[in-house]
PDB file of C-alpha atoms and ligand atoms in Angstrom:
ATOM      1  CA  UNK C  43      54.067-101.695 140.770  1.00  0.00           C
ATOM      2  CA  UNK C  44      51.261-102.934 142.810  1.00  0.00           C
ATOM      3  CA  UNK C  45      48.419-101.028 144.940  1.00  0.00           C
ATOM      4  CA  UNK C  46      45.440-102.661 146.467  1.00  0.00           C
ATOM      5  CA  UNK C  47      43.026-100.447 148.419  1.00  0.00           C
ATOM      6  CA  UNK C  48      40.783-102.693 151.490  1.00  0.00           C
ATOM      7  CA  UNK C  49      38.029-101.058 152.107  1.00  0.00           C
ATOM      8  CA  UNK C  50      34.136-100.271 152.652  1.00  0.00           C
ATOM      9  CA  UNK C  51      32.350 -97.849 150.642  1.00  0.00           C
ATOM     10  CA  UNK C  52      30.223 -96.667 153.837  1.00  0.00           C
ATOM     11  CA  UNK C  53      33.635 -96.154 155.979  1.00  0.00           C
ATOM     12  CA  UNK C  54      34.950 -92.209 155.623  1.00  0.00           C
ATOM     13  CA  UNK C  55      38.191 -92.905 155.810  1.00  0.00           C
ATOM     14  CA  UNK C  56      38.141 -95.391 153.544  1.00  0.00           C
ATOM     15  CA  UNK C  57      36.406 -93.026 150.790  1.00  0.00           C
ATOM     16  CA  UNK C  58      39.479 -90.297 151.848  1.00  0.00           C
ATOM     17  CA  UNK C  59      41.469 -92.748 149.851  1.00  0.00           C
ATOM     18  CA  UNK C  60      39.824 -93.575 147.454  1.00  0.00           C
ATOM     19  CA  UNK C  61      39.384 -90.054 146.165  1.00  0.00           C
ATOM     20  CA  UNK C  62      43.153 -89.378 146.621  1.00  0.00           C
ATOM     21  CA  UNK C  63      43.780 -92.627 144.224  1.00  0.00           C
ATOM     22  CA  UNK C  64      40.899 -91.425 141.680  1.00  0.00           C
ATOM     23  CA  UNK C  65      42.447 -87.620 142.228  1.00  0.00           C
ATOM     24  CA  UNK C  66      46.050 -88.990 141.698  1.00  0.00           C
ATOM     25  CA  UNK C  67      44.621 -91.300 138.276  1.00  0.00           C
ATOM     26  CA  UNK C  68      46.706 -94.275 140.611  1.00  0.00           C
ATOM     27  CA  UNK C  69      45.372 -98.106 139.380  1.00  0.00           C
ATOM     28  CA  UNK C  70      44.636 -99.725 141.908  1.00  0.00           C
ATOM     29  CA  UNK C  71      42.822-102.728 142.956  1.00  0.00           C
ATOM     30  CA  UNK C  72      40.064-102.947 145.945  1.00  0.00           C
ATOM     31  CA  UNK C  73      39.326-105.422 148.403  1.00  0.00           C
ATOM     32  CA  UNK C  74      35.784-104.905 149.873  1.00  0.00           C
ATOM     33  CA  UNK C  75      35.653-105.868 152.949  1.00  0.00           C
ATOM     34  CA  UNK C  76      32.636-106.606 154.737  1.00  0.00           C
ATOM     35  CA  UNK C  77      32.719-105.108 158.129  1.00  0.00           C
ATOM     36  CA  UNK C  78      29.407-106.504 159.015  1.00  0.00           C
ATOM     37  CA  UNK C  79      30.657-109.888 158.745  1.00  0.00           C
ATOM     38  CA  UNK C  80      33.680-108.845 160.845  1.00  0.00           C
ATOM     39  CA  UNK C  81      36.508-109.771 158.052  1.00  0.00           C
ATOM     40  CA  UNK C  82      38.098-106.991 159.120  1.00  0.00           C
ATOM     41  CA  UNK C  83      38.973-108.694 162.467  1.00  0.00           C
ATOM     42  CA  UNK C  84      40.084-112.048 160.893  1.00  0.00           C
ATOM     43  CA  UNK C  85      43.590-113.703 161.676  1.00  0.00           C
ATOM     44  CA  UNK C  86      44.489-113.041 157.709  1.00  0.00           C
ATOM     45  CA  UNK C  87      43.531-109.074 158.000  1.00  0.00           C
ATOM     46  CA  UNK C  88      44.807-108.714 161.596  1.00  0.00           C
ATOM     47  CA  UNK C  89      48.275-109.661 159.806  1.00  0.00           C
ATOM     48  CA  UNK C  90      48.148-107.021 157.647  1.00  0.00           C
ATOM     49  CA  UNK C  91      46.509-104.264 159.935  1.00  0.00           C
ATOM     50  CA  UNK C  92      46.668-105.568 164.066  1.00  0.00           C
ATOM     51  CA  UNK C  93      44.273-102.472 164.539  1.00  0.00           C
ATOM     52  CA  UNK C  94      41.574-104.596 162.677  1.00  0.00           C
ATOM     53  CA  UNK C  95      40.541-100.645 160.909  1.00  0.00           C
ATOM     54  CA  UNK C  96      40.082-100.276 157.518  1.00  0.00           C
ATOM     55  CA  UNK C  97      40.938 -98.541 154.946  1.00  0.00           C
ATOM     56  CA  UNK C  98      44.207-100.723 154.247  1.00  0.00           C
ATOM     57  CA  UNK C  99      46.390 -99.889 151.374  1.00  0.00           C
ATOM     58  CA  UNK C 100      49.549-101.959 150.441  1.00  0.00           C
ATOM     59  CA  UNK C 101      52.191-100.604 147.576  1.00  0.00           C
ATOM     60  CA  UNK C 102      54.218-104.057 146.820  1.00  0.00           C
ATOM     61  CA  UNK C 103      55.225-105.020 150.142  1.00  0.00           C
ATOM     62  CA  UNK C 104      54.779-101.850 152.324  1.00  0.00           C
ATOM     63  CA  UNK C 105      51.823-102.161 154.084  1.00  0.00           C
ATOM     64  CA  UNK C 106      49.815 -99.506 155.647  1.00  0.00           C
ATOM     65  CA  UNK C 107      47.026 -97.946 157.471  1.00  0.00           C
ATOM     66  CA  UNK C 108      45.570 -94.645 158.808  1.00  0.00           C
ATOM     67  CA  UNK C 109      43.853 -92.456 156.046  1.00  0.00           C
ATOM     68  CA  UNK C 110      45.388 -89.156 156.088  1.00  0.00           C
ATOM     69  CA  UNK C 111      48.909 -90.594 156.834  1.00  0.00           C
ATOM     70  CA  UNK C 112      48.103 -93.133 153.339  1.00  0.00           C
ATOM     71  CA  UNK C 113      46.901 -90.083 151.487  1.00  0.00           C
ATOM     72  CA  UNK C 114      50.310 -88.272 151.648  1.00  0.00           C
ATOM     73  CA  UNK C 115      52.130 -91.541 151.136  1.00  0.00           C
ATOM     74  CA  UNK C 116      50.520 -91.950 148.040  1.00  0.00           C
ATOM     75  CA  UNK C 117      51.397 -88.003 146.833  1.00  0.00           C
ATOM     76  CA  UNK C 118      54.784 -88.533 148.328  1.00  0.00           C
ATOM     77  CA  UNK C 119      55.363 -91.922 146.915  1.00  0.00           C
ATOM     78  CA  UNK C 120      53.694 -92.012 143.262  1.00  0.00           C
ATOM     79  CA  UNK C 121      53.023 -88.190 142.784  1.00  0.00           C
ATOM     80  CA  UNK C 122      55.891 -86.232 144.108  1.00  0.00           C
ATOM     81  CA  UNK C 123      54.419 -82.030 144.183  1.00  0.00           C
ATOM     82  CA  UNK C 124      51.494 -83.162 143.220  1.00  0.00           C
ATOM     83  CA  UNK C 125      48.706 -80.292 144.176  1.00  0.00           C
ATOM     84  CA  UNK C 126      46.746 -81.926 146.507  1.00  0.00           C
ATOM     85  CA  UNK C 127      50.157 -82.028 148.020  1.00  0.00           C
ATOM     86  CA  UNK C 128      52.618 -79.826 147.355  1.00  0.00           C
ATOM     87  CA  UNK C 129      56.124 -79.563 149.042  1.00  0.00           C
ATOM     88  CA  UNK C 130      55.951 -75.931 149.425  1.00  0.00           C
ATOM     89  CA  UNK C 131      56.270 -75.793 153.385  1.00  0.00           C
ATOM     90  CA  UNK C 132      54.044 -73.430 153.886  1.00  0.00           C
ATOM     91  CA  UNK C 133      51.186 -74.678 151.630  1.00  0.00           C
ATOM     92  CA  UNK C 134      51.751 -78.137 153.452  1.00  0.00           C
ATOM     93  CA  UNK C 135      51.883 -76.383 156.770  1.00  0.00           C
ATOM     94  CA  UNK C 136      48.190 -75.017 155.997  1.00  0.00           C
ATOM     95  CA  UNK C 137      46.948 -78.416 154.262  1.00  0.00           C
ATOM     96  CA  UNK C 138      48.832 -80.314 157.413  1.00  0.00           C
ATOM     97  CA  UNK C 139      46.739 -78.023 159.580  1.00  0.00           C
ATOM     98  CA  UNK C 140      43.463 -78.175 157.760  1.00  0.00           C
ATOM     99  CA  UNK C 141      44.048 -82.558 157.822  1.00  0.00           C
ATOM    100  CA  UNK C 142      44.845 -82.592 161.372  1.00  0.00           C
ATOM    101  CA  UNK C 143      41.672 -80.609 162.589  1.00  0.00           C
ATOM    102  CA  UNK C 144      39.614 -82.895 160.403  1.00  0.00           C
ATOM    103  CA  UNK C 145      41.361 -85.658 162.139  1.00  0.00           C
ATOM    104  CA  UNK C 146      41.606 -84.942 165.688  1.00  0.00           C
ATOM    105  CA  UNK C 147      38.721 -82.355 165.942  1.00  0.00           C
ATOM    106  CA  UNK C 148      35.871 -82.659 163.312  1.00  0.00           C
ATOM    107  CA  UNK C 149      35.969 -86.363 162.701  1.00  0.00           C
ATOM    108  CA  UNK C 150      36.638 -87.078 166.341  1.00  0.00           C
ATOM    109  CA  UNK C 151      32.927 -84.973 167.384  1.00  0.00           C
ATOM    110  CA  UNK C 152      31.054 -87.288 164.575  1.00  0.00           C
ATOM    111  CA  UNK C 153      32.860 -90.233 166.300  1.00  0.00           C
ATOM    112  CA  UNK C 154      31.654 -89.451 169.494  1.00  0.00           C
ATOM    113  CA  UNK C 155      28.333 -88.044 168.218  1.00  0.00           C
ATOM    114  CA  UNK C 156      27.296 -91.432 166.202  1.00  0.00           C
ATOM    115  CA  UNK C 157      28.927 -94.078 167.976  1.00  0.00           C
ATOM    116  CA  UNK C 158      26.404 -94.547 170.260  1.00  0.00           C
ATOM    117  CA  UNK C 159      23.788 -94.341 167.411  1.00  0.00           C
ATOM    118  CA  UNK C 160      25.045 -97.218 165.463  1.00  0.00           C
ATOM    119  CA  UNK C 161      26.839 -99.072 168.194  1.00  0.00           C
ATOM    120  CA  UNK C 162      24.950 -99.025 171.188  1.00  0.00           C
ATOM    121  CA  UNK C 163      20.986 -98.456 170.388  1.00  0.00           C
ATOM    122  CA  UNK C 164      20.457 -94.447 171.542  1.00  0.00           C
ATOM    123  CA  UNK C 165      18.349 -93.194 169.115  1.00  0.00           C
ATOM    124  CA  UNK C 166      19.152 -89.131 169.897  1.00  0.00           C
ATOM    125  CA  UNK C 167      22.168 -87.325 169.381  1.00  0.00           C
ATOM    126  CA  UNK C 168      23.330 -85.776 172.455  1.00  0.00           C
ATOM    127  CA  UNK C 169      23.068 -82.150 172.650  1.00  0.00           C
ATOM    128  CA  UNK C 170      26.324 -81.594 173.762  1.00  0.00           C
ATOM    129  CA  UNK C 171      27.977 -84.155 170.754  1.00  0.00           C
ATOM    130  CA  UNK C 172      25.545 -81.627 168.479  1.00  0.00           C
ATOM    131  CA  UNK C 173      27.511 -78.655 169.791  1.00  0.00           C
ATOM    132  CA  UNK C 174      31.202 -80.084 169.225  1.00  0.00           C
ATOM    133  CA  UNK C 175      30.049 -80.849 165.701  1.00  0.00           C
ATOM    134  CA  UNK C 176      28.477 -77.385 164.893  1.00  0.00           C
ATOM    135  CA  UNK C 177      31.636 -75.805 166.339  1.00  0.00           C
ATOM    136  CA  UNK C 178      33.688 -77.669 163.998  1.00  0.00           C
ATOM    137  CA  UNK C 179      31.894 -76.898 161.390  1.00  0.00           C
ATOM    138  CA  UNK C 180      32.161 -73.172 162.217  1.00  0.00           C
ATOM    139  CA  UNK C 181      35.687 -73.645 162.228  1.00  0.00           C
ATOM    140  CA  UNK C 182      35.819 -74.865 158.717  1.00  0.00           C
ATOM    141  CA  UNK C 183      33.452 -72.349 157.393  1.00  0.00           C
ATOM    142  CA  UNK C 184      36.396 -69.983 158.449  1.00  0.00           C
ATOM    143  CA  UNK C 185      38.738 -72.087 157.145  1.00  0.00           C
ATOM    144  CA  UNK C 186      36.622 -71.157 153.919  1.00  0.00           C
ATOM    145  CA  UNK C 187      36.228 -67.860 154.057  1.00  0.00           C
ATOM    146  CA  UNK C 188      37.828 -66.068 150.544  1.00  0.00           C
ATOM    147  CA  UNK C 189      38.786 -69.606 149.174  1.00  0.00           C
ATOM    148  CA  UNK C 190      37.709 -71.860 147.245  1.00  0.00           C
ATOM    149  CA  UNK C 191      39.343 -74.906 149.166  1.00  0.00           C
ATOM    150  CA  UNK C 192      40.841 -75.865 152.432  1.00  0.00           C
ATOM    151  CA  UNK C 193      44.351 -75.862 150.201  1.00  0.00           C
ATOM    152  CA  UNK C 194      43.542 -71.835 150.060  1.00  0.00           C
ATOM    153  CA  UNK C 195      44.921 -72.174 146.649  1.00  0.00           C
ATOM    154  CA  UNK C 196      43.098 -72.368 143.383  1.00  0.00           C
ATOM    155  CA  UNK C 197      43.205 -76.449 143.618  1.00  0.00           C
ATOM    156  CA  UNK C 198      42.333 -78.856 146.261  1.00  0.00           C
ATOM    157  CA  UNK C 199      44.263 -80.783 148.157  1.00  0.00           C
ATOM    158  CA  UNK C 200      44.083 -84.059 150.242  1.00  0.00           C
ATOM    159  CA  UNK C 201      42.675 -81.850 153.433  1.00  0.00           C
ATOM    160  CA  UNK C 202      40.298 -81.394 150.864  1.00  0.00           C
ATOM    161  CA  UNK C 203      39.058 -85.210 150.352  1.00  0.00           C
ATOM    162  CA  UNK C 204      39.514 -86.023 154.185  1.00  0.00           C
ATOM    163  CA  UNK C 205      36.693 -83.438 154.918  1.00  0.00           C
ATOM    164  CA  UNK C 206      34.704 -84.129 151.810  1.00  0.00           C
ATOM    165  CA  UNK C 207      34.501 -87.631 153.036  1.00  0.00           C
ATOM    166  CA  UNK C 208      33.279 -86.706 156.766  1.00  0.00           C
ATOM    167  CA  UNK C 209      31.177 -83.911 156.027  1.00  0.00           C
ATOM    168  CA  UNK C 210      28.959 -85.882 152.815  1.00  0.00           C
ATOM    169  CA  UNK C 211      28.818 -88.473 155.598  1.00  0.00           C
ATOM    170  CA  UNK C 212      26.314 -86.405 157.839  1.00  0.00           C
ATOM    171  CA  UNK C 213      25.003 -84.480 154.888  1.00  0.00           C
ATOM    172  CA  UNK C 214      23.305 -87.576 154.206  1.00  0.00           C
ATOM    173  CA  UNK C 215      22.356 -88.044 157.448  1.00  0.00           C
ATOM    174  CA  UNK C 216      20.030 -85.361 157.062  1.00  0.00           C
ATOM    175  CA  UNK C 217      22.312 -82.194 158.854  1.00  0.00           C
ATOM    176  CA  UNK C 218      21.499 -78.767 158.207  1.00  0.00           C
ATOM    177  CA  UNK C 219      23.573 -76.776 156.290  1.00  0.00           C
ATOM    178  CA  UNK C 220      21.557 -73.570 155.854  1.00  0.00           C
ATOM    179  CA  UNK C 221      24.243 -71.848 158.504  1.00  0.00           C
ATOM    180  CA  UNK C 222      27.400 -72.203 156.581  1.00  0.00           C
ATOM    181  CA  UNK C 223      27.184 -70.967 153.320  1.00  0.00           C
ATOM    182  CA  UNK C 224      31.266 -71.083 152.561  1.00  0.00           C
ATOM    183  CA  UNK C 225      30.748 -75.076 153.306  1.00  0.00           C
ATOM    184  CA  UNK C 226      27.372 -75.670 151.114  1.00  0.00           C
ATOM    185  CA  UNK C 227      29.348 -73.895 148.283  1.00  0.00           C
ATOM    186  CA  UNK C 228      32.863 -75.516 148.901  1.00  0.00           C
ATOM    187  CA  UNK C 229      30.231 -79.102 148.928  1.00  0.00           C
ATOM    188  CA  UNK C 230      28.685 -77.958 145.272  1.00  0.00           C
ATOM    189  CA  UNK C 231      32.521 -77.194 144.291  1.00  0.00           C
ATOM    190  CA  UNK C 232      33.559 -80.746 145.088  1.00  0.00           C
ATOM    191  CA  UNK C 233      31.555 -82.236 142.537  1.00  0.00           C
ATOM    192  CA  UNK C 234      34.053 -81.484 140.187  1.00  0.00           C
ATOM    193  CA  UNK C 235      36.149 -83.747 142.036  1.00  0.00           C
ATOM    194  CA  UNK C 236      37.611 -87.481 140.577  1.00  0.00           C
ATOM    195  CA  UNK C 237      35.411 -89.730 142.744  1.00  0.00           C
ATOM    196  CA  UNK C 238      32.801 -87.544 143.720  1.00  0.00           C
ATOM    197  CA  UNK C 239      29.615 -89.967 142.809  1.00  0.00           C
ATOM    198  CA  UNK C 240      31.732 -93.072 144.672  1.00  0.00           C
ATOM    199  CA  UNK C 241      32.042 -91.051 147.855  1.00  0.00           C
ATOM    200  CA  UNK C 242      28.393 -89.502 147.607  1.00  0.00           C
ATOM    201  CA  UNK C 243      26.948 -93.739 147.155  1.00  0.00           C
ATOM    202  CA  UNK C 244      29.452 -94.866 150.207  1.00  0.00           C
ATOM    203  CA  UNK C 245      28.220 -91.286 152.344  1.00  0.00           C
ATOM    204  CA  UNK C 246      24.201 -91.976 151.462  1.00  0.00           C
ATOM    205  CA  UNK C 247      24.490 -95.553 153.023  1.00  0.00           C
ATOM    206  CA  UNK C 248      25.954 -94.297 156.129  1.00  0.00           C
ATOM    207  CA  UNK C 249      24.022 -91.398 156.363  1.00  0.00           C
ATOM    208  CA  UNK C 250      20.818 -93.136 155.552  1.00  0.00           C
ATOM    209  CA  UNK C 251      21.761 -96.157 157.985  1.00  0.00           C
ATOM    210  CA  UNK C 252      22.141 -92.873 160.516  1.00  0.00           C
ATOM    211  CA  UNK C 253      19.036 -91.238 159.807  1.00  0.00           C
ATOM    212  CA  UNK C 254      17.020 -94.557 160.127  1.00  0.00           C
ATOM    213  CA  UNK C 255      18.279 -95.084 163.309  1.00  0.00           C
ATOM    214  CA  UNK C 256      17.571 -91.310 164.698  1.00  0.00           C
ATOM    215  CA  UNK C 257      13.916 -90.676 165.921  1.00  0.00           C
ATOM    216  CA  UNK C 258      14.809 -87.304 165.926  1.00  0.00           C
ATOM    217  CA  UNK C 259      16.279 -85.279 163.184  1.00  0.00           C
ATOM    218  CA  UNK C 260      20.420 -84.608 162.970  1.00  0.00           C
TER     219      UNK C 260
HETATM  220  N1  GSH Z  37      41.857 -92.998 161.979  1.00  0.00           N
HETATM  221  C1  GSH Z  37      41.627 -94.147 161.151  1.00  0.00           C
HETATM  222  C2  GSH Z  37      40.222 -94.671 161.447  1.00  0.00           C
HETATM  223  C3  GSH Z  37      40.017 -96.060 160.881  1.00  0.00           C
HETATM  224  C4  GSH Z  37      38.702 -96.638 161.385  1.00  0.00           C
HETATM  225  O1  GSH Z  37      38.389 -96.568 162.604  1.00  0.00           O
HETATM  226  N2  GSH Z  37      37.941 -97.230 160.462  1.00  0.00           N
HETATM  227  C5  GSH Z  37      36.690 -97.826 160.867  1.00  0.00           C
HETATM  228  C6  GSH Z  37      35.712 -97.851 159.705  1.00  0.00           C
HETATM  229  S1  GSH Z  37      35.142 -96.227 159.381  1.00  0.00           S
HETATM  230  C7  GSH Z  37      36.944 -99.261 161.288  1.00  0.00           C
HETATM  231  O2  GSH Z  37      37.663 -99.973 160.628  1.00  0.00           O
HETATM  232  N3  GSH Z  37      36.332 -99.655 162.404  1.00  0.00           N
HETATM  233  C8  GSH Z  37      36.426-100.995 162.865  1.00  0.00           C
HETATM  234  C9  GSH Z  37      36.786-101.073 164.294  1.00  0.00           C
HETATM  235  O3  GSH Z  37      37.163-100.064 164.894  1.00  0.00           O
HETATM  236  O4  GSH Z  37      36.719-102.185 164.825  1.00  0.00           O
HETATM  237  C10 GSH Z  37      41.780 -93.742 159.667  1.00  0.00           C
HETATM  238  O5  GSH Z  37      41.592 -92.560 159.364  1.00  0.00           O
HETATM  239  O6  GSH Z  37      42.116 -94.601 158.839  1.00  0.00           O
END
């Protein structure tokens, strides 16, 4: 059995896998790849992925991309019941849930917020991109409330590890956390985690690439 992992340590999604194949005890092998120097969008990566994104994983021959789709793959595949993802409908209703509003709501707002930070020279987040962000983040501090993850059983799950990788993301980049108390100790909780220190290096040199960019705080 083979697994390689292409990725960059800065990229979220690409730390949402890793976590699940440190949290799963997979063996893998990683690819860096160097977004700076575009080798993401080379004809040899472009065969594997045509969406030129990374993270990348490929089991033998089955190639694949999208982080949260990978992450159950992997569970599915090489981990069947596994407790980040069990096959319990209901508890993969609620983890389902939690992944998708990381997806299409949460980690959509710090698109929008930071793309034209580190793409296109503004130097302020946008009040309004602000907003979306601390409404998500409302949202998951009720996810929160009376458990201990966003599984809202005693372990976590991959919902778990998508957000982890988002949220450390603008923790670094200097966000204030002093509102959402369920969050700051679900954050101290995750330490615990397989992979924590890898995804707390890969979030700092985001965040900090943020933060040097912002003339005025997150
Ligand atoms: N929804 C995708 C997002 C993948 C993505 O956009 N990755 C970024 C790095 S964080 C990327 O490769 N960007 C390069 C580009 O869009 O050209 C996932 O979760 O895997």
């Amino acid at each position: 059995m083979s697994l390689t992992l292409y990725y960059a340590p800065p990229s979220p999604p690409s730390r949402t896998v890793l976590l699940t194949l440190m949290n799963l005890g997979l063996d893998y092998e990683s690819k860096l790849i160097n977004t700076m120097a575009s080798e993401h969008k080379t004809e040899e990566f472009l065969q594997l992925n045509p969406q030129g994104t990374i993270p990348v994983v490929v089991h033998d021959d089955f190639v694949m991309n999208e982080s949260r789709a990978i992450c159950a793959y992997l569970v599915n595949a090489l981990a069947p019941n596994h407790s980040l993802y069990p096959e319990d409908p209901k508890l993969r209703f609620i983890i389902d849930q939690r992944m998708f509003y990381d997806a299409s709501s949460f980690t959509a707002s710090l698109y929008t917020a930071l793309t034209p930070i580190m793409r296109k020279g503004q130097t302020v987040i946008q009040p309004e991109h602000k907003d979306k962000i601390i409404s998500c983040l409302q949202t998951l501090e009720g996810f929160l409330e009376g458990f201990e993850w966003f599984s809202t059983t005693e372990n976590p799950c991959i919902a778990d590890l998508s957000i982890l990788a988002s949220f450390s993301t603008i923790y670094h980049a200097g966000l204030d956390i002093a509102d959402f108390p369920n969050i700051a100790a679900w954050y101290e909780r995750c330490s615990s985690l397989a992979g924590f220190e890898e995804n707390e290096k890969g979030a700092k040199m985001f965040g900090l690439m943020l933060k040097n960019k912002l003339t005025e705080p997150f």
